[in-house]
PDB file of C-alpha atoms in Angstrom:
ATOM      1  CA  MET A   1      26.005   1.374  53.314  1.00  0.00           C
ATOM      2  CA  LYS A   2      22.242   1.956  53.130  1.00  0.00           C
ATOM      3  CA  LYS A   3      20.099   3.044  56.066  1.00  0.00           C
ATOM      4  CA  GLN A   4      16.993   1.103  55.032  1.00  0.00           C
ATOM      5  CA  VAL A   5      15.905  -1.558  52.544  1.00  0.00           C
ATOM      6  CA  THR A   6      12.791  -3.631  51.792  1.00  0.00           C
ATOM      7  CA  VAL A   7      13.202  -7.148  50.430  1.00  0.00           C
ATOM      8  CA  SER A   8      10.539  -9.678  49.408  1.00  0.00           C
ATOM      9  CA  ALA A   9      10.551 -13.429  48.760  1.00  0.00           C
ATOM     10  CA  PRO A  10       7.875 -15.849  47.524  1.00  0.00           C
ATOM     11  CA  GLY A  11       6.186 -18.680  49.337  1.00  0.00           C
ATOM     12  CA  LYS A  12       6.410 -22.216  47.949  1.00  0.00           C
ATOM     13  CA  LEU A  13       4.429 -25.316  47.130  1.00  0.00           C
ATOM     14  CA  MET A  14       5.987 -28.758  46.976  1.00  0.00           C
ATOM     15  CA  LEU A  15       4.973 -30.574  43.808  1.00  0.00           C
ATOM     16  CA  LEU A  16       6.601 -33.966  44.465  1.00  0.00           C
ATOM     17  CA  GLY A  17       9.142 -35.379  46.891  1.00  0.00           C
ATOM     18  CA  GLU A  18       7.892 -34.569  50.396  1.00  0.00           C
ATOM     19  CA  HIS A  19       9.554 -36.433  53.273  1.00  0.00           C
ATOM     20  CA  ALA A  20      11.932 -38.315  50.953  1.00  0.00           C
ATOM     21  CA  VAL A  21      13.825 -35.047  50.344  1.00  0.00           C
ATOM     22  CA  VAL A  22      14.839 -34.981  54.019  1.00  0.00           C
ATOM     23  CA  TYR A  23      16.765 -38.203  53.306  1.00  0.00           C
ATOM     24  CA  ASN A  24      18.931 -37.351  50.296  1.00  0.00           C
ATOM     25  CA  ARG A  25      16.279 -37.777  47.629  1.00  0.00           C
ATOM     26  CA  PRO A  26      15.262 -35.121  45.066  1.00  0.00           C
ATOM     27  CA  CYS A  27      12.070 -33.065  45.016  1.00  0.00           C
ATOM     28  CA  ILE A  28      10.349 -30.551  42.754  1.00  0.00           C
ATOM     29  CA  VAL A  29       9.144 -27.285  44.287  1.00  0.00           C
ATOM     30  CA  THR A  30       7.571 -24.155  42.793  1.00  0.00           C
ATOM     31  CA  ALA A  31       7.575 -20.578  44.094  1.00  0.00           C
ATOM     32  CA  VAL A  32       4.128 -18.984  44.522  1.00  0.00           C
ATOM     33  CA  GLY A  33       2.964 -15.428  43.900  1.00  0.00           C
ATOM     34  CA  GLN A  34       2.057 -14.655  47.507  1.00  0.00           C
ATOM     35  CA  ARG A  35       5.125 -12.894  48.935  1.00  0.00           C
ATOM     36  CA  LEU A  36       6.547 -12.037  52.335  1.00  0.00           C
ATOM     37  CA  SER A  37       8.331  -8.694  52.639  1.00  0.00           C
ATOM     38  CA  VAL A  38      10.839  -7.538  55.236  1.00  0.00           C
ATOM     39  CA  THR A  39      11.930  -3.950  55.865  1.00  0.00           C
ATOM     40  CA  LEU A  40      15.290  -3.546  57.608  1.00  0.00           C
ATOM     41  CA  GLU A  41      16.592  -0.291  59.081  1.00  0.00           C
ATOM     42  CA  ILE A  42      19.842   0.500  60.891  1.00  0.00           C
ATOM     43  CA  ILE A  43      19.357   1.910  64.415  1.00  0.00           C
ATOM     44  CA  SER A  44      21.877   3.467  66.809  1.00  0.00           C
ATOM     45  CA  GLU A  45      21.384   1.024  69.697  1.00  0.00           C
ATOM     46  CA  LYS A  46      23.039  -2.379  69.287  1.00  0.00           C
ATOM     47  CA  ARG A  47      19.752  -4.265  69.444  1.00  0.00           C
ATOM     48  CA  LEU A  48      17.374  -6.254  67.282  1.00  0.00           C
ATOM     49  CA  GLU A  49      13.908  -4.693  67.223  1.00  0.00           C
ATOM     50  CA  LEU A  50      11.198  -6.763  65.528  1.00  0.00           C
ATOM     51  CA  GLU A  51       7.606  -6.156  64.477  1.00  0.00           C
ATOM     52  CA  ALA A  52       5.957  -9.211  62.897  1.00  0.00           C
ATOM     53  CA  GLU A  53       2.238  -8.697  63.435  1.00  0.00           C
ATOM     54  CA  ASP A  54       1.290 -11.567  61.088  1.00  0.00           C
ATOM     55  CA  VAL A  55       2.709 -14.029  63.639  1.00  0.00           C
ATOM     56  CA  GLY A  56       1.761 -12.058  66.753  1.00  0.00           C
ATOM     57  CA  VAL A  57       5.137 -10.441  67.472  1.00  0.00           C
ATOM     58  CA  THR A  58       5.082  -6.764  68.452  1.00  0.00           C
ATOM     59  CA  GLY A  59       7.552  -4.662  70.422  1.00  0.00           C
ATOM     60  CA  TYR A  60      10.171  -7.445  70.430  1.00  0.00           C
ATOM     61  CA  SER A  61      13.605  -6.143  71.411  1.00  0.00           C
ATOM     62  CA  LYS A  62      16.856  -7.919  72.262  1.00  0.00           C
ATOM     63  CA  SER A  63      20.516  -6.948  72.621  1.00  0.00           C
ATOM     64  CA  LEU A  64      22.756  -8.243  69.819  1.00  0.00           C
ATOM     65  CA  THR A  65      24.872 -10.045  72.427  1.00  0.00           C
ATOM     66  CA  ASP A  66      21.804 -11.990  73.644  1.00  0.00           C
ATOM     67  CA  LEU A  67      20.578 -13.203  70.239  1.00  0.00           C
ATOM     68  CA  GLY A  68      19.804 -16.910  70.299  1.00  0.00           C
ATOM     69  CA  LEU A  69      19.842 -17.034  74.093  1.00  0.00           C
ATOM     70  CA  GLY A  70      17.009 -17.389  76.620  1.00  0.00           C
ATOM     71  CA  ASP A  71      13.353 -17.499  75.647  1.00  0.00           C
ATOM     72  CA  ILE A  72      12.726 -16.697  72.004  1.00  0.00           C
ATOM     73  CA  SER A  73       9.173 -15.939  70.906  1.00  0.00           C
ATOM     74  CA  LYS A  74       8.028 -18.577  68.379  1.00  0.00           C
ATOM     75  CA  GLY A  75       7.291 -15.917  65.766  1.00  0.00           C
ATOM     76  CA  ALA A  76      10.726 -14.319  66.245  1.00  0.00           C
ATOM     77  CA  LYS A  77      12.944 -17.417  66.072  1.00  0.00           C
ATOM     78  CA  PHE A  78      13.861 -17.432  62.398  1.00  0.00           C
ATOM     79  CA  VAL A  79      14.464 -13.688  62.136  1.00  0.00           C
ATOM     80  CA  GLU A  80      16.495 -13.619  65.351  1.00  0.00           C
ATOM     81  CA  MET A  81      18.683 -16.582  64.386  1.00  0.00           C
ATOM     82  CA  ALA A  82      19.195 -15.186  60.869  1.00  0.00           C
ATOM     83  CA  VAL A  83      20.464 -11.886  62.321  1.00  0.00           C
ATOM     84  CA  LYS A  84      22.635 -13.769  64.832  1.00  0.00           C
ATOM     85  CA  ASN A  85      24.205 -16.007  62.176  1.00  0.00           C
ATOM     86  CA  PHE A  86      24.766 -13.114  59.769  1.00  0.00           C
ATOM     87  CA  ASN A  87      26.337 -11.024  62.544  1.00  0.00           C
ATOM     88  CA  GLU A  88      28.660 -13.845  63.588  1.00  0.00           C
ATOM     89  CA  LYS A  89      29.822 -14.436  60.009  1.00  0.00           C
ATOM     90  CA  TYR A  90      30.131 -10.843  58.779  1.00  0.00           C
ATOM     91  CA  LYS A  91      30.639  -8.909  62.062  1.00  0.00           C
ATOM     92  CA  ILE A  92      28.127  -6.158  61.276  1.00  0.00           C
ATOM     93  CA  ASN A  93      27.788  -5.312  64.980  1.00  0.00           C
ATOM     94  CA  SER A  94      25.074  -2.749  64.311  1.00  0.00           C
ATOM     95  CA  GLY A  95      21.545  -2.410  65.658  1.00  0.00           C
ATOM     96  CA  ILE A  96      18.735  -3.316  63.284  1.00  0.00           C
ATOM     97  CA  ARG A  97      14.983  -2.740  63.215  1.00  0.00           C
ATOM     98  CA  ILE A  98      12.992  -5.300  61.225  1.00  0.00           C
ATOM     99  CA  LYS A  99       9.353  -5.288  60.174  1.00  0.00           C
ATOM    100  CA  THR A 100       7.756  -8.220  58.339  1.00  0.00           C
ATOM    101  CA  LYS A 101       4.552  -8.249  56.300  1.00  0.00           C
ATOM    102  CA  SER A 102       3.065 -11.293  54.595  1.00  0.00           C
ATOM    103  CA  GLU A 103       0.558 -11.724  51.780  1.00  0.00           C
ATOM    104  CA  PHE A 104      -0.229 -15.223  53.054  1.00  0.00           C
ATOM    105  CA  SER A 105      -1.103 -16.731  56.400  1.00  0.00           C
ATOM    106  CA  SER A 106       1.600 -18.728  58.170  1.00  0.00           C
ATOM    107  CA  GLN A 107      -1.175 -21.337  58.597  1.00  0.00           C
ATOM    108  CA  PHE A 108      -1.075 -22.335  54.903  1.00  0.00           C
ATOM    109  CA  GLY A 109       2.313 -24.067  54.960  1.00  0.00           C
ATOM    110  CA  PHE A 110       3.664 -21.836  52.165  1.00  0.00           C
ATOM    111  CA  GLY A 111       7.054 -21.553  53.892  1.00  0.00           C
ATOM    112  CA  SER A 112       6.795 -18.192  55.652  1.00  0.00           C
ATOM    113  CA  SER A 113       9.632 -19.034  58.071  1.00  0.00           C
ATOM    114  CA  SER A 114      12.090 -19.755  55.269  1.00  0.00           C
ATOM    115  CA  ALA A 115      10.945 -16.733  53.253  1.00  0.00           C
ATOM    116  CA  SER A 116      11.509 -14.428  56.239  1.00  0.00           C
ATOM    117  CA  THR A 117      14.948 -15.960  56.893  1.00  0.00           C
ATOM    118  CA  VAL A 118      15.973 -15.416  53.266  1.00  0.00           C
ATOM    119  CA  CYS A 119      14.672 -11.831  53.257  1.00  0.00           C
ATOM    120  CA  VAL A 120      16.585 -10.946  56.430  1.00  0.00           C
ATOM    121  CA  ILE A 121      19.879 -12.310  55.080  1.00  0.00           C
ATOM    122  CA  LYS A 122      19.435 -10.674  51.663  1.00  0.00           C
ATOM    123  CA  GLY A 123      18.419  -7.382  53.312  1.00  0.00           C
ATOM    124  CA  LEU A 124      21.402  -7.339  55.679  1.00  0.00           C
ATOM    125  CA  ALA A 125      23.734  -8.050  52.752  1.00  0.00           C
ATOM    126  CA  VAL A 126      22.272  -5.099  50.815  1.00  0.00           C
ATOM    127  CA  ILE A 127      22.354  -2.692  53.781  1.00  0.00           C
ATOM    128  CA  PHE A 128      25.963  -3.503  54.680  1.00  0.00           C
ATOM    129  CA  ASP A 129      27.092  -3.825  51.043  1.00  0.00           C
ATOM    130  CA  ILE A 130      28.231  -7.436  51.372  1.00  0.00           C
ATOM    131  CA  LYS A 131      28.228  -9.271  48.045  1.00  0.00           C
ATOM    132  CA  LEU A 132      26.483 -12.614  48.457  1.00  0.00           C
ATOM    133  CA  SER A 133      25.640 -15.092  45.700  1.00  0.00           C
ATOM    134  CA  ASN A 134      22.348 -16.971  45.812  1.00  0.00           C
ATOM    135  CA  LYS A 135      24.261 -20.035  47.056  1.00  0.00           C
ATOM    136  CA  ASP A 136      25.861 -17.938  49.847  1.00  0.00           C
ATOM    137  CA  ILE A 137      22.387 -16.817  50.930  1.00  0.00           C
ATOM    138  CA  PHE A 138      21.150 -20.409  50.719  1.00  0.00           C
ATOM    139  CA  ASN A 139      23.965 -21.762  52.894  1.00  0.00           C
ATOM    140  CA  LEU A 140      23.407 -19.189  55.653  1.00  0.00           C
ATOM    141  CA  ALA A 141      19.598 -19.441  55.548  1.00  0.00           C
ATOM    142  CA  TYR A 142      19.674 -23.253  55.511  1.00  0.00           C
ATOM    143  CA  GLN A 143      22.044 -23.281  58.484  1.00  0.00           C
ATOM    144  CA  THR A 144      19.606 -20.991  60.313  1.00  0.00           C
ATOM    145  CA  VAL A 145      16.716 -23.397  59.660  1.00  0.00           C
ATOM    146  CA  LEU A 146      18.815 -26.337  60.895  1.00  0.00           C
ATOM    147  CA  ASP A 147      19.814 -24.400  64.029  1.00  0.00           C
ATOM    148  CA  ILE A 148      16.120 -24.060  64.892  1.00  0.00           C
ATOM    149  CA  GLN A 149      14.532 -27.272  63.582  1.00  0.00           C
ATOM    150  CA  GLY A 150      17.440 -29.708  63.776  1.00  0.00           C
ATOM    151  CA  LYS A 151      16.249 -31.342  60.542  1.00  0.00           C
ATOM    152  CA  GLY A 152      15.124 -30.117  57.158  1.00  0.00           C
ATOM    153  CA  SER A 153      16.044 -30.362  53.501  1.00  0.00           C
ATOM    154  CA  GLY A 154      16.205 -26.673  52.534  1.00  0.00           C
ATOM    155  CA  PHE A 155      13.859 -26.886  49.543  1.00  0.00           C
ATOM    156  CA  ASP A 156      11.674 -24.050  50.854  1.00  0.00           C
ATOM    157  CA  VAL A 157      14.777 -21.882  51.372  1.00  0.00           C
ATOM    158  CA  ALA A 158      15.836 -22.558  47.770  1.00  0.00           C
ATOM    159  CA  ALA A 159      12.365 -21.703  46.419  1.00  0.00           C
ATOM    160  CA  ALA A 160      12.405 -18.371  48.278  1.00  0.00           C
ATOM    161  CA  ILE A 161      15.839 -17.480  46.866  1.00  0.00           C
ATOM    162  CA  TYR A 162      15.793 -18.783  43.300  1.00  0.00           C
ATOM    163  CA  GLY A 163      12.066 -18.665  42.517  1.00  0.00           C
ATOM    164  CA  GLY A 164      10.651 -20.488  39.502  1.00  0.00           C
ATOM    165  CA  THR A 165      10.237 -24.255  39.635  1.00  0.00           C
ATOM    166  CA  LEU A 166      13.236 -26.181  40.933  1.00  0.00           C
ATOM    167  CA  TYR A 167      14.645 -29.684  40.914  1.00  0.00           C
ATOM    168  CA  PHE A 168      16.294 -29.825  44.338  1.00  0.00           C
ATOM    169  CA  VAL A 169      18.380 -32.373  46.233  1.00  0.00           C
ATOM    170  CA  THR A 170      18.712 -32.363  50.038  1.00  0.00           C
ATOM    171  CA  GLY A 171      20.873 -29.588  51.477  1.00  0.00           C
ATOM    172  CA  GLY A 172      21.192 -27.807  48.142  1.00  0.00           C
ATOM    173  CA  LYS A 173      23.513 -30.429  46.624  1.00  0.00           C
ATOM    174  CA  VAL A 174      21.610 -29.775  43.383  1.00  0.00           C
ATOM    175  CA  ILE A 175      19.465 -26.677  42.737  1.00  0.00           C
ATOM    176  CA  GLU A 176      18.382 -26.768  39.121  1.00  0.00           C
ATOM    177  CA  PRO A 177      15.673 -24.642  37.446  1.00  0.00           C
ATOM    178  CA  ILE A 178      13.050 -26.480  35.405  1.00  0.00           C
ATOM    179  CA  GLU A 179      11.825 -24.377  32.489  1.00  0.00           C
ATOM    180  CA  ILE A 180       8.029 -24.433  32.635  1.00  0.00           C
ATOM    181  CA  LYS A 181       5.756 -22.129  30.648  1.00  0.00           C
ATOM    182  CA  GLU A 182       2.593 -23.070  32.505  1.00  0.00           C
ATOM    183  CA  LEU A 183       1.803 -24.894  35.718  1.00  0.00           C
ATOM    184  CA  PRO A 184      -2.001 -24.943  36.040  1.00  0.00           C
ATOM    185  CA  LEU A 185      -2.422 -25.774  39.725  1.00  0.00           C
ATOM    186  CA  VAL A 186      -5.561 -25.530  41.814  1.00  0.00           C
ATOM    187  CA  VAL A 187      -4.694 -25.248  45.508  1.00  0.00           C
ATOM    188  CA  GLY A 188      -6.997 -26.234  48.357  1.00  0.00           C
ATOM    189  CA  TYR A 189      -6.390 -25.460  52.036  1.00  0.00           C
ATOM    190  CA  THR A 190      -7.656 -28.019  54.561  1.00  0.00           C
ATOM    191  CA  GLY A 191      -8.126 -25.529  57.390  1.00  0.00           C
ATOM    192  CA  ILE A 192      -5.725 -27.640  59.480  1.00  0.00           C
ATOM    193  CA  LYS A 193      -2.250 -26.350  60.374  1.00  0.00           C
ATOM    194  CA  ALA A 194       0.372 -29.077  59.973  1.00  0.00           C
ATOM    195  CA  ASP A 195       3.337 -29.283  62.332  1.00  0.00           C
ATOM    196  CA  THR A 196       6.194 -30.148  59.981  1.00  0.00           C
ATOM    197  CA  VAL A 197       8.760 -31.030  62.651  1.00  0.00           C
ATOM    198  CA  THR A 198       6.344 -33.381  64.462  1.00  0.00           C
ATOM    199  CA  LEU A 199       5.365 -35.134  61.219  1.00  0.00           C
ATOM    200  CA  ILE A 200       8.988 -35.578  60.099  1.00  0.00           C
ATOM    201  CA  GLN A 201       9.721 -37.070  63.520  1.00  0.00           C
ATOM    202  CA  ALA A 202       6.727 -39.430  63.295  1.00  0.00           C
ATOM    203  CA  VAL A 203       7.918 -40.724  59.917  1.00  0.00           C
ATOM    204  CA  ALA A 204      11.473 -41.087  61.282  1.00  0.00           C
ATOM    205  CA  GLU A 205      10.139 -43.223  64.149  1.00  0.00           C
ATOM    206  CA  LYS A 206       8.297 -45.402  61.638  1.00  0.00           C
ATOM    207  CA  ALA A 207      11.552 -45.722  59.668  1.00  0.00           C
ATOM    208  CA  SER A 208      13.373 -46.908  62.789  1.00  0.00           C
ATOM    209  CA  ARG A 209      10.879 -49.792  63.063  1.00  0.00           C
ATOM    210  CA  HIS A 210      10.766 -50.587  59.324  1.00  0.00           C
ATOM    211  CA  PRO A 211      13.999 -49.174  57.844  1.00  0.00           C
ATOM    212  CA  ASP A 212      14.057 -51.196  54.613  1.00  0.00           C
ATOM    213  CA  LEU A 213      10.391 -50.571  53.823  1.00  0.00           C
ATOM    214  CA  ILE A 214      10.552 -46.818  54.412  1.00  0.00           C
ATOM    215  CA  ASP A 215      13.805 -46.509  52.451  1.00  0.00           C
ATOM    216  CA  SER A 216      12.142 -48.367  49.586  1.00  0.00           C
ATOM    217  CA  ILE A 217       9.275 -45.844  49.662  1.00  0.00           C
ATOM    218  CA  TYR A 218      11.784 -42.961  49.559  1.00  0.00           C
ATOM    219  CA  MET A 219      13.571 -44.629  46.637  1.00  0.00           C
ATOM    220  CA  HIS A 220      10.312 -44.896  44.678  1.00  0.00           C
ATOM    221  CA  ILE A 221       9.402 -41.277  45.454  1.00  0.00           C
ATOM    222  CA  GLY A 222      12.838 -40.281  44.123  1.00  0.00           C
ATOM    223  CA  LYS A 223      12.146 -42.190  40.889  1.00  0.00           C
ATOM    224  CA  MET A 224       8.778 -40.424  40.556  1.00  0.00           C
ATOM    225  CA  VAL A 225      10.507 -37.054  40.932  1.00  0.00           C
ATOM    226  CA  GLU A 226      13.033 -37.949  38.205  1.00  0.00           C
ATOM    227  CA  ALA A 227      10.208 -39.080  35.904  1.00  0.00           C
ATOM    228  CA  THR A 228       8.291 -35.860  36.625  1.00  0.00           C
ATOM    229  CA  LYS A 229      11.296 -33.755  35.662  1.00  0.00           C
ATOM    230  CA  VAL A 230      11.421 -35.590  32.311  1.00  0.00           C
ATOM    231  CA  ALA A 231       7.650 -35.151  31.848  1.00  0.00           C
ATOM    232  CA  PHE A 232       7.901 -31.403  32.516  1.00  0.00           C
ATOM    233  CA  MET A 233      10.689 -31.081  29.954  1.00  0.00           C
ATOM    234  CA  ALA A 234       8.536 -33.000  27.448  1.00  0.00           C
ATOM    235  CA  LYS A 235       5.548 -30.757  28.353  1.00  0.00           C
ATOM    236  CA  THR A 236       3.366 -33.816  29.049  1.00  0.00           C
ATOM    237  CA  LEU A 237       1.280 -32.480  31.932  1.00  0.00           C
ATOM    238  CA  PRO A 238      -1.123 -35.477  32.047  1.00  0.00           C
ATOM    239  CA  VAL A 239       1.919 -37.652  32.826  1.00  0.00           C
ATOM    240  CA  VAL A 240       2.947 -35.236  35.591  1.00  0.00           C
ATOM    241  CA  GLY A 241      -0.574 -35.613  37.014  1.00  0.00           C
ATOM    242  CA  GLU A 242      -0.342 -39.400  36.930  1.00  0.00           C
ATOM    243  CA  LEU A 243       3.000 -39.267  38.765  1.00  0.00           C
ATOM    244  CA  MET A 244       1.477 -36.950  41.378  1.00  0.00           C
ATOM    245  CA  ASN A 245      -1.167 -39.619  42.024  1.00  0.00           C
ATOM    246  CA  PHE A 246       1.554 -42.262  42.437  1.00  0.00           C
ATOM    247  CA  ASP A 247       3.383 -40.015  44.900  1.00  0.00           C
ATOM    248  CA  GLN A 248       0.209 -39.500  46.922  1.00  0.00           C
ATOM    249  CA  GLY A 249      -0.019 -43.271  47.341  1.00  0.00           C
ATOM    250  CA  MET A 250       3.510 -43.322  48.756  1.00  0.00           C
ATOM    251  CA  LEU A 251       2.727 -40.472  51.154  1.00  0.00           C
ATOM    252  CA  GLU A 252      -0.338 -42.381  52.363  1.00  0.00           C
ATOM    253  CA  ALA A 253       1.948 -45.347  53.034  1.00  0.00           C
ATOM    254  CA  LEU A 254       4.166 -43.081  55.163  1.00  0.00           C
ATOM    255  CA  GLY A 255       1.093 -42.201  57.228  1.00  0.00           C
ATOM    256  CA  VAL A 256       0.880 -38.474  56.455  1.00  0.00           C
ATOM    257  CA  GLY A 257      -2.470 -38.525  54.672  1.00  0.00           C
ATOM    258  CA  SER A 258      -5.753 -37.648  56.360  1.00  0.00           C
ATOM    259  CA  ALA A 259      -9.473 -38.050  55.729  1.00  0.00           C
ATOM    260  CA  LYS A 260      -9.787 -34.316  54.964  1.00  0.00           C
ATOM    261  CA  LEU A 261      -6.931 -34.337  52.450  1.00  0.00           C
ATOM    262  CA  SER A 262      -8.257 -37.517  50.819  1.00  0.00           C
ATOM    263  CA  ALA A 263     -11.737 -36.042  50.427  1.00  0.00           C
ATOM    264  CA  MET A 264     -10.314 -32.967  48.670  1.00  0.00           C
ATOM    265  CA  ILE A 265      -7.871 -34.981  46.550  1.00  0.00           C
ATOM    266  CA  TYR A 266     -10.488 -37.472  45.302  1.00  0.00           C
ATOM    267  CA  ALA A 267     -12.983 -34.660  44.686  1.00  0.00           C
ATOM    268  CA  ALA A 268     -10.412 -32.907  42.478  1.00  0.00           C
ATOM    269  CA  ARG A 269      -9.563 -36.074  40.555  1.00  0.00           C
ATOM    270  CA  ASP A 270     -13.231 -36.936  40.027  1.00  0.00           C
ATOM    271  CA  ALA A 271     -13.849 -33.401  38.709  1.00  0.00           C
ATOM    272  CA  GLY A 272     -11.221 -33.786  35.986  1.00  0.00           C
ATOM    273  CA  ALA A 273      -7.805 -32.983  37.460  1.00  0.00           C
ATOM    274  CA  TRP A 274      -4.897 -34.811  35.816  1.00  0.00           C
ATOM    275  CA  GLY A 275      -3.528 -35.506  39.275  1.00  0.00           C
ATOM    276  CA  ALA A 276      -3.942 -34.414  42.886  1.00  0.00           C
ATOM    277  CA  LYS A 277      -1.940 -34.909  46.073  1.00  0.00           C
ATOM    278  CA  LEU A 278      -1.068 -33.322  49.381  1.00  0.00           C
ATOM    279  CA  SER A 279       1.632 -30.633  49.324  1.00  0.00           C
ATOM    280  CA  GLY A 280       3.989 -30.289  52.277  1.00  0.00           C
ATOM    281  CA  ALA A 281       4.271 -32.217  55.512  1.00  0.00           C
ATOM    282  CA  GLY A 282       0.801 -33.773  55.287  1.00  0.00           C
ATOM    283  CA  ILE A 283      -2.210 -34.306  57.607  1.00  0.00           C
ATOM    284  CA  GLY A 284      -3.242 -30.665  57.025  1.00  0.00           C
ATOM    285  CA  ASP A 285      -1.995 -27.583  55.151  1.00  0.00           C
ATOM    286  CA  CYS A 286      -2.713 -27.746  51.410  1.00  0.00           C
ATOM    287  CA  MET A 287      -3.443 -30.131  48.579  1.00  0.00           C
ATOM    288  CA  ILE A 288      -2.714 -29.388  44.939  1.00  0.00           C
ATOM    289  CA  ALA A 289      -4.433 -30.481  41.734  1.00  0.00           C
ATOM    290  CA  LEU A 290      -2.820 -30.253  38.294  1.00  0.00           C
ATOM    291  CA  THR A 291      -5.798 -29.360  36.162  1.00  0.00           C
ATOM    292  CA  PRO A 292      -6.619 -28.800  32.465  1.00  0.00           C
ATOM    293  CA  THR A 293      -7.706 -25.195  31.849  1.00  0.00           C
ATOM    294  CA  ASN A 294     -11.242 -26.220  30.877  1.00  0.00           C
ATOM    295  CA  LYS A 295     -11.683 -28.117  34.163  1.00  0.00           C
ATOM    296  CA  VAL A 296     -10.386 -25.499  36.629  1.00  0.00           C
ATOM    297  CA  VAL A 297     -13.833 -24.231  37.674  1.00  0.00           C
ATOM    298  CA  ASP A 298     -15.151 -27.786  38.137  1.00  0.00           C
ATOM    299  CA  VAL A 299     -12.145 -28.749  40.267  1.00  0.00           C
ATOM    300  CA  GLU A 300     -12.360 -25.590  42.381  1.00  0.00           C
ATOM    301  CA  GLU A 301     -16.058 -26.209  43.045  1.00  0.00           C
ATOM    302  CA  ALA A 302     -15.403 -29.859  43.919  1.00  0.00           C
ATOM    303  CA  ILE A 303     -12.685 -28.911  46.420  1.00  0.00           C
ATOM    304  CA  THR A 304     -15.000 -26.354  48.019  1.00  0.00           C
ATOM    305  CA  ARG A 305     -17.845 -28.886  48.261  1.00  0.00           C
ATOM    306  CA  SER A 306     -15.496 -31.342  49.968  1.00  0.00           C
ATOM    307  CA  GLY A 307     -14.815 -28.794  52.715  1.00  0.00           C
ATOM    308  CA  GLY A 308     -11.624 -27.203  51.393  1.00  0.00           C
ATOM    309  CA  GLN A 309     -10.819 -23.538  50.855  1.00  0.00           C
ATOM    310  CA  VAL A 310      -9.545 -22.745  47.345  1.00  0.00           C
ATOM    311  CA  ILE A 311      -6.524 -20.424  47.397  1.00  0.00           C
ATOM    312  CA  LYS A 312      -5.706 -18.591  44.167  1.00  0.00           C
ATOM    313  CA  VAL A 313      -1.986 -18.853  43.508  1.00  0.00           C
ATOM    314  CA  GLN A 314       0.353 -17.876  40.737  1.00  0.00           C
ATOM    315  CA  THR A 315       3.187 -20.399  40.393  1.00  0.00           C
ATOM    316  CA  ASN A 316       6.714 -20.361  38.974  1.00  0.00           C
ATOM    317  CA  VAL A 317       7.349 -16.769  40.162  1.00  0.00           C
ATOM    318  CA  GLU A 318      10.488 -14.670  40.774  1.00  0.00           C
ATOM    319  CA  GLY A 319      12.643 -15.371  43.831  1.00  0.00           C
ATOM    320  CA  VAL A 320      14.001 -12.970  46.456  1.00  0.00           C
ATOM    321  CA  ARG A 321      14.315  -9.372  45.283  1.00  0.00           C
ATOM    322  CA  VAL A 322      14.997  -5.876  46.593  1.00  0.00           C
ATOM    323  CA  GLU A 323      11.802  -3.800  46.475  1.00  0.00           C
ATOM    324  CA  LYS A 324      13.185  -0.418  47.548  1.00  0.00           C
TER     325      LYS A 324
END
């Protein structure tokens, strides 16, 4: 048993398959170089102590027996429920001090909640010498996300654990690496924080009014994801870009586009990107543009002129790992 460990996991960007992946369709997601790290330390008192300054949580303390009960600070929810679920499954029954530190803002929609959940579960497994496979970590982390959000596909959990670029089907039914040497993405942040749960609910309400139409959209998004997987394997990035543009049209039909996203997306396309679309829940957060190397500067400048903030990201990076 170790006294202390630091674990880190990457953020993520959805390439194709948003919204449809909640309803048993595939998606493609890539892990990004900005990482979230969590330091865990055993303490004598049977409490959870949490410092997560990035999300405004300081001096948070709760008895192990009270985890998941009463008021839970928004920034503490995922860490607290991860500790609770791990404790219930593996009976660690030991106090733990946790400190989180992120290289990216939780505003970006890079999946900080899932990354922190994964780090906590991996860290607890290391400290208490419990052998967990990546799928074991996925199952526990995904359950934690469902306990809090009620709905979700788990793709961001998978990206944090496995890293790289993944072909993923709802709930982890398929988690398959896609071998990609390069993924030249330009990322633009809208400056608007998207509320994933609210947007998923809004689309679900639309589906209740037009079930056949929305299911047809999900079916077509699924076909685009399958075609993108083939295009990646064939290394035909212009085709991937074209499929991204198709997918953006479907997301607009679902009602999760916005004027700000559209301005950035069309600016990127006009400046030479192979394809551009929103990434994530929609309305805000980020857009992505798959861009030839010789057009990157033009696309970045176009996104900036359209009111976006360019975020430098490395893609296709390593998943969860022990740092020290």
